[in-house]
Tab-separated table of C-alpha atoms and ligand atoms in Angstrom:
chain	number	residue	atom	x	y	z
S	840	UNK	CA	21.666	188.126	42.077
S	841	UNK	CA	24.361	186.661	44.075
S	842	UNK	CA	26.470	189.376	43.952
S	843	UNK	CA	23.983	191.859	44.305
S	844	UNK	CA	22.996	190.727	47.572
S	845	UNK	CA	26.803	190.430	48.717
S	846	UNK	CA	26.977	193.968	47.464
S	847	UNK	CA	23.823	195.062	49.641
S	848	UNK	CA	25.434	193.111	52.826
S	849	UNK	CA	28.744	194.683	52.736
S	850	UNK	CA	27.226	198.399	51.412
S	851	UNK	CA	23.536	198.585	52.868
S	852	UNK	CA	21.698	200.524	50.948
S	853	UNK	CA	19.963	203.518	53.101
S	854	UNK	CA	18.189	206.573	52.203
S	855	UNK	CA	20.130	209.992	51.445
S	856	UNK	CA	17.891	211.638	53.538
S	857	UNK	CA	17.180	209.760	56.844
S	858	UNK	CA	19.428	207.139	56.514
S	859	UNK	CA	17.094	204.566	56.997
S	860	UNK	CA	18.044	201.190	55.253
S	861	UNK	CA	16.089	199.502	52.341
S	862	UNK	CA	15.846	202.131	49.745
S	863	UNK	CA	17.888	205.001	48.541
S	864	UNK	CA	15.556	207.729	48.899
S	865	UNK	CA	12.470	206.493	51.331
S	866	UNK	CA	8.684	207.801	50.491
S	867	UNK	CA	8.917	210.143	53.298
S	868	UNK	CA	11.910	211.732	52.205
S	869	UNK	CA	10.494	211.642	48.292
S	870	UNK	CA	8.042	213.312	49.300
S	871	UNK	CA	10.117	216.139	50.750
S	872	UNK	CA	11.843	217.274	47.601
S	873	UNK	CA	11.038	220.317	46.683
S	874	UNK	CA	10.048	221.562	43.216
S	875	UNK	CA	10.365	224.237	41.433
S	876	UNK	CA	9.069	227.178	39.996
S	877	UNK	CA	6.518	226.998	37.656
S	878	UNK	CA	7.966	226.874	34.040
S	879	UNK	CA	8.658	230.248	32.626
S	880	UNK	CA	9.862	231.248	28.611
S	881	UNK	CA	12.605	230.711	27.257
S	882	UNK	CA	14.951	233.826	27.148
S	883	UNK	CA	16.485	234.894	24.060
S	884	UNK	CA	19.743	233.209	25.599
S	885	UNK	CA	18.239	229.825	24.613
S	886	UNK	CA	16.914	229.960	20.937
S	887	UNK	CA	15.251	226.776	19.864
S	888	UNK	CA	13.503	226.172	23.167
S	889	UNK	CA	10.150	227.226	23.812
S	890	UNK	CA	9.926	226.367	27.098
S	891	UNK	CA	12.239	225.525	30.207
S	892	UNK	CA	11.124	223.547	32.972
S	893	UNK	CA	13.149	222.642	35.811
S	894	UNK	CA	11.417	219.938	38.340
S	895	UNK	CA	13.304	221.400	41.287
S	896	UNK	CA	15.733	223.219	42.845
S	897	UNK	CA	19.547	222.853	43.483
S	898	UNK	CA	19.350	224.413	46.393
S	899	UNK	CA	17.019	221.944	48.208
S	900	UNK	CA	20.123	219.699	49.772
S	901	UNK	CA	18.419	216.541	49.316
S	902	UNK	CA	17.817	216.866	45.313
S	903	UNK	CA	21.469	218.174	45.147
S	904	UNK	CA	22.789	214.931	46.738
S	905	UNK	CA	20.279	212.100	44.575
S	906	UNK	CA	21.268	214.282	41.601
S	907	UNK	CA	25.252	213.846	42.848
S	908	UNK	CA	25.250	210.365	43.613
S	909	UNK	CA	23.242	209.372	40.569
S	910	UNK	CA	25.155	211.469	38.105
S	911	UNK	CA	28.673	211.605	39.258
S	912	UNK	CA	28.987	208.016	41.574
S	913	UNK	CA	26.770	206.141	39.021
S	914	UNK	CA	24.231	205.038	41.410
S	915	UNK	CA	21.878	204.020	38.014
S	916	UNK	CA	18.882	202.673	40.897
S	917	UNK	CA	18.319	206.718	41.612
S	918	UNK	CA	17.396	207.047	38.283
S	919	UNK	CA	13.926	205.810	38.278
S	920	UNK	CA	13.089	207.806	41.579
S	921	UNK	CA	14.477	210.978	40.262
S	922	UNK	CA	12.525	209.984	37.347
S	923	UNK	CA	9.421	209.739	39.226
S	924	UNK	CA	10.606	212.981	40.630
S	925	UNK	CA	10.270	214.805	36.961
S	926	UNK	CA	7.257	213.305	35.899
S	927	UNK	CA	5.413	214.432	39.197
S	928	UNK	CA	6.537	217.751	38.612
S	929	UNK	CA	5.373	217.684	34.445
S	930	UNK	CA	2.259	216.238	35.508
S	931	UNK	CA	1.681	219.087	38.084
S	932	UNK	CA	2.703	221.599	35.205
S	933	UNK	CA	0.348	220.101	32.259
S	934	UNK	CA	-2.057	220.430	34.824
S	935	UNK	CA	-1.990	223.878	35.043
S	936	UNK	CA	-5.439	225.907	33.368
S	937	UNK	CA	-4.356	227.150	30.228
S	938	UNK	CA	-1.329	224.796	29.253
S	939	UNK	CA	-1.242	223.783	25.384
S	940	UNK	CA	-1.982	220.321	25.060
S	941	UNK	CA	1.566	218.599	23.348
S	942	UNK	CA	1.008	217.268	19.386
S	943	UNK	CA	2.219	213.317	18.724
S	944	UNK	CA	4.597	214.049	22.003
S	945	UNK	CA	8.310	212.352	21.674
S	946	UNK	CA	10.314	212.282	24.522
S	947	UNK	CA	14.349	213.019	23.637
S	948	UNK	CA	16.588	212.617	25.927
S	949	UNK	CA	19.921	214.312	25.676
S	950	UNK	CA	22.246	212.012	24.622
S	951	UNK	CA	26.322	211.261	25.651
S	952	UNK	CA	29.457	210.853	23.505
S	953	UNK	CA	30.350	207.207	22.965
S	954	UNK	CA	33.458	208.198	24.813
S	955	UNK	CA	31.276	209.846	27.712
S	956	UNK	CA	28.800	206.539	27.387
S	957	UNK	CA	31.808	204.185	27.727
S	958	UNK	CA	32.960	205.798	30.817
S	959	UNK	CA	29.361	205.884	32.722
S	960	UNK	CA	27.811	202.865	31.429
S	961	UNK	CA	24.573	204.847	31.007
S	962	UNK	CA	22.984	207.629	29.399
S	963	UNK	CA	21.597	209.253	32.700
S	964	UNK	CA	19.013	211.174	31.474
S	965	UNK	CA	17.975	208.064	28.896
S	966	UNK	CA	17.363	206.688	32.403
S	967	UNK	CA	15.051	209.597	33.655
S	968	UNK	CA	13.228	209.514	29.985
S	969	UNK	CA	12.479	206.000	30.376
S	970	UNK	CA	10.468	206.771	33.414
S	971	UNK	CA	8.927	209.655	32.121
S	972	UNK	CA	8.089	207.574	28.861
S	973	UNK	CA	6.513	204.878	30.751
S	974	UNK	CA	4.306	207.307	32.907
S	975	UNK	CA	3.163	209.406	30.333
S	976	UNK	CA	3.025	207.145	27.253
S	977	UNK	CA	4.754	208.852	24.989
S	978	UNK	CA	7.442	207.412	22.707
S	979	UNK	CA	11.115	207.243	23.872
S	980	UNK	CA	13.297	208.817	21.370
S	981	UNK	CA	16.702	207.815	20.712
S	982	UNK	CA	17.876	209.081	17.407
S	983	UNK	CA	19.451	212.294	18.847
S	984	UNK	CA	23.235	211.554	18.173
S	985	UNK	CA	26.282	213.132	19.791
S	986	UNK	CA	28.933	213.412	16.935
S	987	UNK	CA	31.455	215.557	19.201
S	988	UNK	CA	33.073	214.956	22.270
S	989	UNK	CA	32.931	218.030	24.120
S	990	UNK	CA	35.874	218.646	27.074
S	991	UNK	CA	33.970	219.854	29.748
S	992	UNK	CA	32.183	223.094	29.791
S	993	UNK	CA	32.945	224.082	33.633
S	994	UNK	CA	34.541	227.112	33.518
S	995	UNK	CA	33.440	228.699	30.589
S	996	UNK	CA	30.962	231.790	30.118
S	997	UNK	CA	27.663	231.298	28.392
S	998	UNK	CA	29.286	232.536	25.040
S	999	UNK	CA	31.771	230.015	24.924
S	1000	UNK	CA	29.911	227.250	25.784
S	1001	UNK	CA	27.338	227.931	22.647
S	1002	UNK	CA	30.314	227.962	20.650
S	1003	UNK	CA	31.976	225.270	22.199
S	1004	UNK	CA	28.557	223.135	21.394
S	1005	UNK	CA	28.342	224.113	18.346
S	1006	UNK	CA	28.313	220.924	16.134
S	1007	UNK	CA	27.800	218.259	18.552
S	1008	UNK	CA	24.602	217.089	17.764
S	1009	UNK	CA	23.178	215.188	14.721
S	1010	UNK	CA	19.174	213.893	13.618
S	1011	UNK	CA	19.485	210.737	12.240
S	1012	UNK	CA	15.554	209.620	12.427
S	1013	UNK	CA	12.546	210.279	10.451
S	1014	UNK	CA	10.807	214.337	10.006
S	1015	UNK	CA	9.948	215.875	12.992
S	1016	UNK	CA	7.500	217.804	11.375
S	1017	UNK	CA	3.953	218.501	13.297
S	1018	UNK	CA	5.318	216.621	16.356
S	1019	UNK	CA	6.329	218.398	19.669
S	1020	UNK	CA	9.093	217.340	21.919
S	1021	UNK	CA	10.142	216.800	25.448
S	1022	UNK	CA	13.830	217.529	25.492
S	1023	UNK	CA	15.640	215.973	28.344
S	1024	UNK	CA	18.446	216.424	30.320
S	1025	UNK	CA	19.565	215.770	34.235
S	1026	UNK	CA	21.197	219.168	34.842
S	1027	UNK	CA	21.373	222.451	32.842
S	1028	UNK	CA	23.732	225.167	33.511
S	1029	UNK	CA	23.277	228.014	31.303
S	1030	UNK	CA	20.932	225.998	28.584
S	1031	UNK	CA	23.718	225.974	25.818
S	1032	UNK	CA	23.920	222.235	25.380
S	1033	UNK	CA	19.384	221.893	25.182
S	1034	UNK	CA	19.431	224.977	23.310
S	1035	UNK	CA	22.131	223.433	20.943
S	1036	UNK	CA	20.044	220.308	20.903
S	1037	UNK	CA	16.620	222.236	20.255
S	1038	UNK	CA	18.108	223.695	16.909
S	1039	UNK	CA	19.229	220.518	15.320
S	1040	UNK	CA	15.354	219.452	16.452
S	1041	UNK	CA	13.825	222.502	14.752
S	1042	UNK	CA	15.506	222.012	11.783
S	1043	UNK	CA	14.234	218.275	11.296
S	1044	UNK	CA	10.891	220.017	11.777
S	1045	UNK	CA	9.895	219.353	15.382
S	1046	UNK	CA	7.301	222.017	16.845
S	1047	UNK	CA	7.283	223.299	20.175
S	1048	UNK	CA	10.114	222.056	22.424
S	1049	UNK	CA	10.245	221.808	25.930
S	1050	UNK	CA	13.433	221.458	27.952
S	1051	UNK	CA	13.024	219.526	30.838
S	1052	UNK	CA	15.111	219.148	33.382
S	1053	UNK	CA	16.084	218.103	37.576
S	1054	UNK	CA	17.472	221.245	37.703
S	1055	UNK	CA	19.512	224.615	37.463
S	1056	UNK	CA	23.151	224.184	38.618
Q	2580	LIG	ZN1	14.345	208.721	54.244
């Protein structure tokens, strides 16, 4: 506690977007993120999926810099607000006439390589299912396992990076079978990694999946 508050002395905390001090993203600036598009198929580029959904848009500066300082300076107290952030959004989307409701719902986020977990200190989008978890009530899964450690996909094409994946991921819980899933992730790029992720799923049994994530970047 000590140190926390020497940390908040010498390195005030203040919002991303107005700079106000006390919290890193204020409710008035919360409530300006944008979100995205309404959740469309998944293309034949993403087999396993049956459903993307991307909360908002990388493009909306403010979303692009929580996402940034959560993700790459390990700022672990955005989590929860981007959290909130996602759950809005799948709220808004479940809400929509017509939407299937989810069978005995998991929630599965995507998960690290012990190497990649060392390094960060958290899973960040364990961090963002927790929230989602607790909103919703459905159970936090965890038995997801990343057997590979990946170098990092910038740079390659969306062929590469699906073989590149292949591999990485491993069940080790119980069958999936009539249960439908919430597969989650902070960022996607071209879908390789969920759509990796969504096979291994499918073959334990799970039903529909739906990829959910901050956004596209
Ligand atoms: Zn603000």
């Amino acid at each position: 506690m000590l140190k926390k508050f020497l940390l908040d002395l010498l390195f005030p905390v203040e919002c991303l977007g107005c700079r106000q001090e006390g919290a890193w993203l204020c409710a008035s600036c919360f409530k300006k993120l944008r979100f995205g598009a309404p959740a469309y198929a998944s293309s034949l580029a993403m087999p396993g999926l049956d459903k993307i959904l991307m909360a908002g848009d990388y493009d909306d500066p403010l979303l692009a810099e929580a996402i940034k300082r959560f993700k790459y300076d390990l700022i672990i107290d955005l989590g929860p607000i981007l959290g909130r952030f996602l759950t809005l959004f799948w709220q808004g989307q479940t809400a929509l006439p017509g939407t299937p409701g989810l069978i005995s719902p998991l929630i599965i986020p995507l998960p690290l390589s012990k190497k990649r977990f060392r390094f960060r200190g958290f899973n960040q989008a364990e961090i963002l299912a927790r929230e989602l978890s607790a909103a919703l009530g459905y159970p936090l899964n965890r038995d997801l396992e990343r057997i590979k450690h990946q170098p990092p996909q910038a740079g390659l094409d969306a062929d590469e990076r699906h073989k590149n994946i292949r591999g990485a991921f491993a069940w080790k819980g119980a069958d999936l079978q009539g249960r439908d899933i919430i597969l989650l992730d902070d960022v996607m790029t071209t879908g390789a990694t969920l759509s990796e992720a969504a096979l291994i799923l499918k073959t334990a049994g799970a039903g529909r999946i739906y990829g959910l994530v901050l956004a596209k970047g």
